[in-house]
Tab-separated table of C-alpha atoms in Angstrom:
chain	number	residue	atom	x	y	z
A	243	TYR	CA	15.548	-14.032	-10.569
A	244	ASP	CA	14.900	-15.170	-14.735
A	245	TYR	CA	12.594	-18.392	-12.854
A	246	PHE	CA	10.315	-15.785	-11.335
A	247	THR	CA	9.979	-13.035	-14.010
A	248	PHE	CA	9.297	-15.706	-16.547
A	249	LEU	CA	6.996	-16.928	-13.812
A	250	ARG	CA	5.397	-13.553	-13.688
A	251	GLU	CA	5.097	-12.881	-17.146
A	252	SER	CA	3.412	-16.070	-17.627
A	253	MET	CA	0.791	-15.036	-14.647
A	254	GLU	CA	0.399	-12.337	-16.592
A	255	GLN	CA	0.027	-13.289	-20.114
A	256	TYR	CA	-2.080	-16.725	-19.438
A	257	TYR	CA	-3.785	-16.579	-16.850
A	258	TYR	CA	-4.694	-12.665	-14.939
A	259	SER	CA	-5.330	-11.405	-19.536
A	260	ARG	CA	-7.370	-14.017	-19.558
A	261	VAL	CA	-9.874	-13.864	-17.173
A	262	ARG	CA	-10.291	-10.253	-17.105
A	263	LEU	CA	-11.357	-10.995	-20.932
A	264	TRP	CA	-13.642	-13.594	-19.579
A	265	CYS	CA	-15.297	-11.560	-17.512
A	266	HIS	CA	-15.727	-8.507	-19.998
A	267	ALA	CA	-17.221	-11.091	-22.267
A	268	HIS	CA	-19.245	-11.735	-19.893
A	269	ASN	CA	-20.822	-8.542	-18.937
A	270	LEU	CA	-18.492	-8.751	-15.155
A	271	SER	CA	-16.460	-7.497	-12.713
A	272	PHE	CA	-13.105	-9.236	-12.074
A	273	ALA	CA	-13.067	-7.976	-8.637
A	274	GLY	CA	-11.287	-9.083	-5.408
A	275	HIS	CA	-7.358	-9.842	-3.632
A	276	LEU	CA	-4.559	-12.234	-3.836
A	277	MET	CA	-2.971	-13.740	-1.993
A	278	GLY	CA	-0.024	-13.110	0.302
A	279	GLU	CA	0.419	-9.122	-0.718
A	280	GLU	CA	2.291	-8.139	3.065
A	281	ARG	CA	5.747	-9.732	3.089
A	282	LEU	CA	8.292	-10.322	0.371
A	283	THR	CA	8.207	-14.606	0.752
A	284	MET	CA	4.506	-14.482	0.770
A	285	GLN	CA	4.469	-12.809	-2.835
A	286	ILE	CA	7.075	-14.751	-4.188
A	287	ALA	CA	5.717	-18.169	-2.712
A	288	GLN	CA	2.035	-17.418	-3.396
A	289	ALA	CA	1.786	-15.349	-6.240
A	290	THR	CA	4.816	-14.116	-7.586
A	291	CYS	CA	4.206	-10.739	-7.131
A	292	VAL	CA	1.317	-8.902	-6.494
A	293	MET	CA	1.370	-5.003	-7.538
A	294	PRO	CA	2.078	-5.796	-11.357
A	295	PHE	CA	-1.553	-7.940	-11.364
A	296	TYR	CA	-3.551	-5.440	-9.877
A	297	LYS	CA	-3.871	-3.641	-13.465
A	298	TYR	CA	-5.957	-6.322	-14.993
A	299	PHE	CA	-8.714	-6.159	-12.212
A	300	ASP	CA	-11.230	-3.857	-13.072
A	301	VAL	CA	-11.769	-3.424	-8.373
A	302	PRO	CA	-8.207	-4.366	-7.128
A	303	GLY	CA	-8.238	-5.365	-4.022
A	304	ILE	CA	-6.740	-7.089	-0.445
A	305	ASP	CA	-7.284	-9.019	2.571
A	306	MET	CA	-7.181	-7.233	5.880
A	307	LEU	CA	-7.214	-10.037	8.981
A	308	THR	CA	-6.619	-9.419	12.892
A	309	ALA	CA	-7.370	-5.547	12.538
A	310	ALA	CA	-4.366	-5.586	15.268
A	311	HIS	CA	-6.431	-6.933	17.812
A	312	ASP	CA	-5.758	-11.006	18.482
A	313	TRP	CA	-7.659	-14.189	17.793
A	314	TYR	CA	-10.843	-14.361	19.290
A	315	ASP	CA	-10.637	-16.506	22.262
A	316	LYS	CA	-7.208	-14.126	24.006
A	317	PRO	CA	-6.831	-11.136	25.191
A	318	LEU	CA	-7.775	-7.851	22.723
A	319	VAL	CA	-4.488	-6.492	23.340
A	320	PRO	CA	-1.557	-6.317	23.727
A	321	GLN	CA	-0.803	-9.225	20.829
A	322	THR	CA	2.262	-11.614	20.380
A	323	ALA	CA	5.288	-10.428	18.319
A	324	SER	CA	4.608	-12.703	15.300
A	325	ALA	CA	0.957	-11.482	14.938
A	326	ARG	CA	1.984	-8.011	15.413
A	327	ARG	CA	4.738	-7.779	12.831
A	328	PHE	CA	2.358	-9.643	10.361
A	329	THR	CA	-1.216	-7.386	10.820
A	330	GLU	CA	1.132	-3.755	10.741
A	331	ARG	CA	3.041	-5.068	7.519
A	332	SER	CA	-0.928	-5.640	6.297
A	333	MET	CA	-1.757	-2.233	6.698
A	334	HIS	CA	1.399	-0.719	5.847
A	335	VAL	CA	2.115	-2.624	2.816
A	336	SER	CA	-0.923	-4.278	1.574
A	337	ALA	CA	-2.913	-0.614	1.618
A	338	ILE	CA	0.053	1.600	-0.219
A	339	GLN	CA	0.817	-1.496	-3.013
A	340	LEU	CA	-2.914	-1.628	-4.027
A	341	SER	CA	-3.396	2.428	-4.015
A	342	SER	CA	-0.063	2.689	-5.390
A	343	ILE	CA	-0.769	1.005	-8.818
A	344	ALA	CA	-4.554	1.531	-8.676
A	345	GLU	CA	-3.974	4.983	-9.083
A	346	GLN	CA	-0.940	4.575	-11.781
A	347	SER	CA	-3.302	2.745	-13.763
A	348	GLY	CA	-6.738	4.634	-13.648
A	349	LYS	CA	-8.658	1.703	-11.229
A	350	ASP	CA	-11.896	3.945	-9.270
A	351	LEU	CA	-12.546	1.830	-6.767
A	352	LYS	CA	-9.872	0.578	-4.342
A	353	LEU	CA	-11.037	-2.487	-2.533
A	354	CYS	CA	-11.008	-3.850	0.758
A	355	GLU	CA	-12.086	-6.615	2.864
A	356	MET	CA	-11.702	-6.263	6.368
A	357	TYR	CA	-13.237	-7.139	9.992
A	358	GLY	CA	-12.748	-10.678	9.686
A	359	VAL	CA	-10.981	-12.583	12.335
A	360	THR	CA	-10.514	-10.137	14.874
A	361	SER	CA	-14.119	-10.384	17.638
A	362	PRO	CA	-17.101	-10.076	19.087
A	363	ALA	CA	-15.681	-7.354	20.558
A	364	PHE	CA	-15.121	-5.001	17.810
A	365	VAL	CA	-17.267	-2.622	18.035
A	366	PHE	CA	-18.607	0.004	15.678
A	367	ARG	CA	-15.531	2.769	17.144
A	368	ASP	CA	-13.539	0.297	16.241
A	369	GLN	CA	-14.445	-0.565	12.904
A	370	LEU	CA	-14.397	3.487	11.932
A	371	HIS	CA	-11.053	3.477	13.070
A	372	LEU	CA	-9.900	0.411	11.020
A	373	PHE	CA	-11.630	2.145	8.002
A	374	ASP	CA	-10.531	4.798	8.460
A	375	PHE	CA	-6.444	4.197	7.849
A	376	PHE	CA	-7.366	2.200	5.180
A	377	ALA	CA	-9.256	5.387	4.099
A	378	ALA	CA	-6.631	7.528	4.535
A	379	ASN	CA	-3.929	5.448	2.468
A	380	GLY	CA	-6.100	5.837	-0.671
A	381	ILE	CA	-8.283	3.320	0.470
A	382	ASN	CA	-12.402	3.624	-0.752
A	383	HIS	CA	-14.692	0.990	-1.323
A	384	GLN	CA	-14.862	-1.565	1.575
A	385	CYS	CA	-15.955	-5.874	0.723
A	386	ILE	CA	-17.509	-6.976	4.908
A	387	HIS	CA	-15.957	-10.224	6.782
A	388	ALA	CA	-18.234	-12.518	7.000
A	389	PRO	CA	-22.107	-11.565	5.860
A	390	PHE	CA	-22.666	-15.200	6.551
A	391	TYR	CA	-26.239	-15.789	5.979
A	392	SER	CA	-27.059	-18.078	9.170
A	393	PRO	CA	-24.912	-17.818	12.562
A	394	ARG	CA	-25.130	-21.534	12.519
A	395	GLY	CA	-22.253	-23.747	12.425
A	396	PHE	CA	-19.364	-24.125	14.877
A	397	ARG	CA	-16.318	-22.747	12.570
A	398	LYS	CA	-18.317	-19.310	12.171
A	399	ARG	CA	-16.693	-18.690	15.777
A	400	PHE	CA	-13.744	-19.293	14.625
A	401	TYR	CA	-13.973	-15.942	12.473
A	402	PRO	CA	-16.085	-13.272	14.088
A	403	GLN	CA	-17.198	-10.352	13.077
A	404	THR	CA	-19.800	-11.958	11.396
A	405	PHE	CA	-23.083	-9.361	9.567
A	406	ASN	CA	-26.093	-9.996	8.955
A	407	ARG	CA	-29.974	-9.676	10.000
A	408	TYR	CA	-29.708	-11.810	13.206
A	409	SER	CA	-26.275	-9.515	14.482
A	410	PRO	CA	-27.864	-7.774	17.109
A	411	PHE	CA	-25.807	-4.319	16.466
A	412	TRP	CA	-27.386	-5.051	13.667
A	413	GLU	CA	-30.106	-2.098	12.962
A	414	ASN	CA	-27.316	0.624	14.095
A	415	PHE	CA	-25.130	-0.900	11.846
A	416	ARG	CA	-26.296	1.734	8.918
A	417	ASN	CA	-24.059	4.326	10.948
A	418	VAL	CA	-21.109	2.531	10.551
A	419	LYS	CA	-21.639	2.203	6.787
A	420	ASP	CA	-23.286	5.801	6.056
A	421	TYR	CA	-19.846	7.412	8.049
A	422	VAL	CA	-17.888	4.733	5.300
A	423	ALA	CA	-19.489	5.662	2.148
A	424	ARG	CA	-18.881	9.058	2.378
A	425	VAL	CA	-15.227	8.543	3.163
A	426	SER	CA	-14.834	6.635	0.665
A	427	ASP	CA	-16.620	9.279	-1.669
A	428	PHE	CA	-14.345	12.496	-0.367
A	429	VAL	CA	-11.042	10.462	-0.444
A	430	SER	CA	-12.317	9.959	-4.310
A	431	VAL	CA	-12.707	13.576	-5.759
A	432	GLY	CA	-9.468	14.970	-7.550
A	433	THR	CA	-5.955	13.044	-8.240
A	434	SER	CA	-3.612	11.955	-5.806
A	435	GLY	CA	-1.184	14.683	-4.405
A	436	ILE	CA	1.468	11.863	-3.765
A	437	LYS	CA	4.567	13.381	-5.657
A	438	ILE	CA	7.196	10.673	-4.390
A	439	CYS	CA	7.858	6.852	-6.196
A	440	LEU	CA	9.547	3.872	-3.754
A	441	LEU	CA	10.966	0.948	-6.738
A	442	HIS	CA	9.138	-2.189	-4.704
A	443	PRO	CA	12.385	-4.751	-4.677
A	444	LEU	CA	10.124	-7.461	-5.287
A	445	GLU	CA	12.742	-7.859	-8.389
A	446	THR	CA	15.395	-8.033	-5.953
A	447	ALA	CA	14.274	-10.234	-4.007
A	448	TYR	CA	13.628	-12.742	-6.584
A	449	GLY	CA	17.832	-13.237	-6.983
A	450	TYR	CA	17.706	-13.318	-3.566
A	451	PHE	CA	14.813	-16.028	-2.675
A	452	ARG	CA	16.652	-19.841	-3.829
A	453	GLY	CA	15.423	-23.409	-2.793
A	454	LEU	CA	17.973	-25.963	-0.652
A	455	ILE	CA	20.109	-27.716	-2.376
A	456	ASN	CA	20.939	-30.358	1.009
A	457	PRO	CA	18.090	-30.866	3.828
A	458	ASN	CA	20.570	-29.118	6.654
A	459	ASP	CA	20.714	-25.714	4.138
A	460	GLU	CA	19.817	-22.730	6.222
A	461	SER	CA	15.757	-21.707	5.031
A	462	PRO	CA	15.495	-20.315	1.198
A	463	ARG	CA	13.792	-17.283	2.497
A	464	ALA	CA	16.759	-15.730	5.408
A	465	VAL	CA	17.959	-13.886	3.792
A	466	VAL	CA	14.613	-12.540	1.695
A	467	ASP	CA	13.363	-12.071	5.106
A	468	ASP	CA	16.576	-10.101	6.222
A	469	TYR	CA	16.053	-7.736	3.012
A	470	ASP	CA	11.843	-6.886	3.309
A	471	GLU	CA	13.158	-5.968	6.791
A	472	MET	CA	15.262	-3.458	6.071
A	473	TYR	CA	13.217	-2.763	3.372
A	474	TYR	CA	10.343	-2.138	6.192
A	475	ARG	CA	11.977	0.055	8.839
A	476	LEU	CA	11.763	2.471	5.832
A	477	ILE	CA	8.366	2.036	4.922
A	478	VAL	CA	7.239	2.784	8.601
A	479	GLN	CA	9.833	5.745	8.974
A	480	LEU	CA	8.005	6.965	5.551
A	481	TYR	CA	4.099	6.830	7.383
A	482	SER	CA	5.764	8.189	10.765
A	483	THR	CA	7.083	11.154	9.199
A	484	GLN	CA	3.952	11.773	6.987
A	485	THR	CA	6.211	11.253	4.034
A	486	ALA	CA	3.545	9.752	1.578
A	487	PHE	CA	4.531	8.103	-1.105
A	488	HIS	CA	3.644	5.670	-4.294
A	489	PHE	CA	5.250	2.614	-4.453
A	490	VAL	CA	6.602	1.462	-8.296
A	491	ALA	CA	6.813	-1.800	-9.560
A	492	PRO	CA	9.863	-2.212	-11.813
A	493	SER	CA	7.576	-4.026	-14.523
A	494	THR	CA	5.305	-1.778	-14.389
A	495	LEU	CA	7.412	1.224	-14.782
A	496	ASP	CA	9.021	-0.388	-17.730
A	497	ASP	CA	5.005	-0.663	-19.057
A	498	MET	CA	4.234	3.231	-17.750
A	499	GLY	CA	7.068	4.827	-17.785
A	500	GLU	CA	8.012	7.582	-19.642
A	501	ALA	CA	9.995	10.780	-18.289
A	502	ASP	CA	7.984	14.112	-18.943
A	503	GLY	CA	10.377	17.186	-18.430
A	504	ALA	CA	11.136	17.148	-14.969
A	505	GLN	CA	8.168	14.627	-14.352
A	506	LEU	CA	7.962	11.220	-13.674
A	507	ARG	CA	4.633	9.865	-15.436
A	508	VAL	CA	3.743	6.129	-14.595
A	509	GLY	CA	0.025	6.026	-15.782
A	510	ALA	CA	-1.978	8.338	-15.085
A	511	MET	CA	0.533	9.133	-11.982
A	512	ARG	CA	3.195	12.042	-11.910
A	513	TYR	CA	6.196	12.252	-9.892
A	514	SER	CA	8.937	14.606	-9.120
A	515	ALA	CA	11.256	11.760	-7.392
A	516	ILE	CA	12.089	8.425	-7.560
A	517	ILE	CA	14.049	6.074	-4.160
A	518	ILE	CA	15.661	3.490	-5.783
A	519	ALA	CA	16.571	2.531	-1.622
A	520	ASP	CA	19.023	-0.670	-1.520
A	521	ILE	CA	17.660	-1.812	-5.062
A	522	GLU	CA	20.644	-4.469	-7.179
A	523	VAL	CA	18.694	-5.274	-9.905
A	524	LEU	CA	17.295	-2.822	-12.702
A	525	SER	CA	16.160	-3.178	-15.929
A	526	GLN	CA	17.036	-2.219	-19.177
A	527	LYS	CA	14.730	-0.663	-19.832
A	528	THR	CA	14.290	1.094	-15.996
A	529	PHE	CA	18.256	2.344	-16.368
A	530	VAL	CA	17.089	4.211	-20.143
A	531	LEU	CA	14.212	6.474	-18.433
A	532	LEU	CA	16.859	6.985	-15.498
A	533	LYS	CA	19.079	8.718	-17.701
A	534	LYS	CA	16.438	10.606	-19.430
A	535	PHE	CA	14.252	11.533	-16.466
A	536	ALA	CA	17.923	12.553	-14.717
A	537	GLU	CA	18.499	14.793	-18.254
A	538	GLN	CA	15.780	16.588	-17.693
A	539	GLY	CA	15.545	17.659	-14.390
A	540	GLY	CA	14.565	14.936	-12.461
A	541	LYS	CA	15.294	13.855	-8.742
A	542	ILE	CA	16.304	10.743	-7.801
A	543	TYR	CA	16.718	9.482	-4.216
A	544	VAL	CA	19.381	6.902	-3.901
A	545	LYS	CA	19.883	5.379	-0.538
A	546	GLY	CA	22.392	2.820	0.343
A	547	LYS	CA	23.643	0.406	-1.986
A	548	LEU	CA	23.911	1.167	-5.837
A	549	PRO	CA	22.290	-0.939	-8.349
A	550	SER	CA	24.534	-3.660	-9.722
A	551	ARG	CA	22.822	-5.326	-12.067
A	552	LEU	CA	20.576	-5.297	-15.719
A	553	ASP	CA	18.029	-7.749	-16.565
A	554	GLY	CA	19.975	-9.861	-12.817
A	555	VAL	CA	23.141	-10.411	-14.996
A	556	LEU	CA	25.970	-8.363	-12.733
A	557	HIS	CA	27.504	-5.457	-15.337
A	558	GLU	CA	30.400	-3.995	-14.180
A	559	THR	CA	29.434	-0.007	-15.173
A	560	LEU	CA	25.789	0.138	-13.566
A	561	ALA	CA	26.513	1.719	-10.844
A	562	ASP	CA	29.295	4.417	-12.007
A	563	ASP	CA	27.053	4.736	-14.831
A	564	LEU	CA	24.006	5.726	-11.885
A	565	ALA	CA	26.345	7.634	-10.340
A	566	THR	CA	27.479	9.470	-12.358
A	567	LEU	CA	23.734	10.993	-13.932
A	568	ASP	CA	22.914	14.858	-13.122
A	569	GLY	CA	20.456	15.077	-10.589
A	570	VAL	CA	21.325	11.987	-8.541
A	571	ARG	CA	21.183	12.070	-4.291
A	572	PHE	CA	22.925	9.512	-2.280
A	573	PHE	CA	22.260	8.921	1.263
A	574	GLU	CA	23.633	6.652	4.249
A	575	THR	CA	20.397	6.093	6.450
A	576	ASN	CA	17.074	6.701	6.117
A	577	GLU	CA	17.091	9.500	8.580
A	578	GLU	CA	19.130	11.657	6.033
A	579	LEU	CA	16.785	10.405	2.859
A	580	ILE	CA	13.629	11.862	4.824
A	581	ARG	CA	14.567	14.851	6.033
A	582	ALA	CA	15.963	15.646	1.728
A	583	LEU	CA	12.450	14.754	0.625
A	584	ARG	CA	10.257	16.495	2.934
A	585	GLU	CA	12.313	20.027	2.337
A	586	SER	CA	11.685	19.926	-1.593
A	587	ALA	CA	8.482	16.755	-2.948
A	588	SER	CA	5.729	18.305	0.304
A	589	THR	CA	2.968	20.317	-1.095
A	590	TYR	CA	2.003	21.636	2.479
A	591	LYS	CA	3.317	21.679	5.644
A	592	TYR	CA	1.678	19.491	8.978
A	593	GLU	CA	3.443	20.164	12.008
A	594	CYS	CA	2.140	18.556	15.526
A	595	GLU	CA	2.944	19.697	18.477
A	596	GLY	CA	3.104	15.981	20.101
A	597	ASP	CA	4.272	12.511	19.243
A	598	SER	CA	2.119	12.187	15.356
A	599	SER	CA	4.127	9.013	14.216
A	600	ARG	CA	0.654	7.180	13.751
A	601	THR	CA	-0.838	9.836	11.552
A	602	VAL	CA	-1.521	8.840	8.183
A	603	ILE	CA	-2.303	11.348	5.880
A	604	ASN	CA	-4.590	11.917	2.379
A	605	HIS	CA	-3.873	14.229	0.170
A	606	ARG	CA	-5.525	15.102	-3.158
A	607	PHE	CA	-6.493	17.836	-5.369
A	608	LEU	CA	-8.860	18.913	-7.476
A	609	GLY	CA	-8.606	21.821	-9.823
A	610	ASN	CA	-7.242	25.172	-6.868
A	611	GLU	CA	-8.559	22.449	-3.943
A	612	ASN	CA	-6.896	20.718	-1.674
A	613	TYR	CA	-8.456	17.867	0.348
A	614	PHE	CA	-6.977	16.262	3.377
A	615	PHE	CA	-7.856	12.962	5.597
A	616	ILE	CA	-6.165	13.141	8.101
A	617	HIS	CA	-6.032	10.128	10.441
A	618	ASN	CA	-4.867	9.685	14.097
A	619	GLY	CA	-4.078	6.426	14.801
A	620	ASP	CA	-3.846	7.021	18.607
A	621	CYS	CA	-7.276	7.049	18.810
A	622	ARG	CA	-7.667	7.428	22.714
A	623	LYS	CA	-5.284	10.455	22.015
A	624	GLU	CA	-6.304	14.402	21.081
A	625	LYS	CA	-3.536	15.506	18.446
A	626	ARG	CA	-3.676	19.161	18.223
A	627	ALA	CA	-1.698	19.750	14.937
A	628	LYS	CA	-1.662	22.990	12.354
A	629	LEU	CA	-1.270	21.980	8.350
A	630	ILE	CA	-0.183	24.278	6.107
A	631	VAL	CA	-0.517	25.178	2.184
A	632	ASP	CA	0.246	27.905	0.326
A	633	GLY	CA	-1.742	30.852	-0.878
A	634	ILE	CA	-4.731	32.545	0.200
A	635	HIS	CA	-7.531	28.714	0.529
A	636	SER	CA	-11.268	29.363	2.788
A	637	ALA	CA	-11.086	26.008	5.007
A	638	PHE	CA	-13.563	23.839	5.845
A	639	SER	CA	-14.424	20.979	8.033
A	640	PHE	CA	-16.103	18.008	6.018
A	641	ASN	CA	-18.109	15.475	9.043
A	642	ALA	CA	-18.213	12.514	7.641
A	643	HIS	CA	-21.412	11.572	10.751
A	644	THR	CA	-23.653	14.290	10.154
A	645	ASN	CA	-22.277	14.315	6.672
A	646	GLU	CA	-22.119	18.701	7.556
A	647	ILE	CA	-19.425	20.464	6.466
A	648	THR	CA	-18.462	23.799	8.355
A	649	GLU	CA	-16.859	26.780	7.686
A	650	LEU	CA	-13.157	27.415	9.830
């Protein structure tokens, strides 16, 4: 824990902050994506972490490869199990990590590089459907992979799709980009309506990640992967029940967190509840903040075991100290936690006649206006649903294909 915390702090102080300063001194924007965004082991091994570093970018981004399709020389569906897990984590984990810290640190643009390593058969419908998913998760800026200057060279066949004047669809590609631009503008309006934050598990994973002592030892990733899989199940269940949430990195909570009455302010965002799910480590600053938040009427939802380490060191009374705070509720299962969240934290209701587990909703507000972008992950299956918002409102539908607004 101490080692990786030192690495993270050093990377912030001696790399990312300095690159940002250099870019600004030369009238450049600092933009890009990091490596290993999807899994805890990958983040630790390849980047130390990702969320705390995004705040140094002017345009923070993620990379989405494969697009839920298999490699170009195999059938598009179904994928292998391992490839599907990688893709699903890229979509679920990476997107919400980026949009969370971007909203908290006041970034206007949230970038996703997409369409790479798919297939020449990855047609406009698929391209729009993939972008819609990310837009529903707050992404509002697209980077195409890849606009090669020329199609010459065998290796370029390894990583389709390619986008340039030589592409057979080029003259119609504007239809895609106009749609993407309009949706991007729509999901950038106002302020995010998300009221729940989930404490990110990476710093707990720091304590589980250790090297090999003997050549025959179990991989140091095994324990972290098991922990990651448990956490991922919670993330998927939150998604599948339209329980919108943001991650909050522990170090970000230390730097930007403030108890403001019954709301937890993290930079530009205000949350009414924080989830602590199977977290083992808290910092002293986070514990003090949570105590103040609870005293002012804030909601703290604890799922699974209580934290037992303060700044990485075992603490005899930490779990008991947390358990006695006002406003703390305890849950044994993900289902119990989500049921409580949906009863108390949502500002609207979404009722679907059929299965809505692949539906994602982006809710934003501007003054008294509410903006909803609803993505149907089952693109081939029509969904019939009801959206219930308190108050008296007029309702309008925006068609991003035609740029038309229709009163309902």
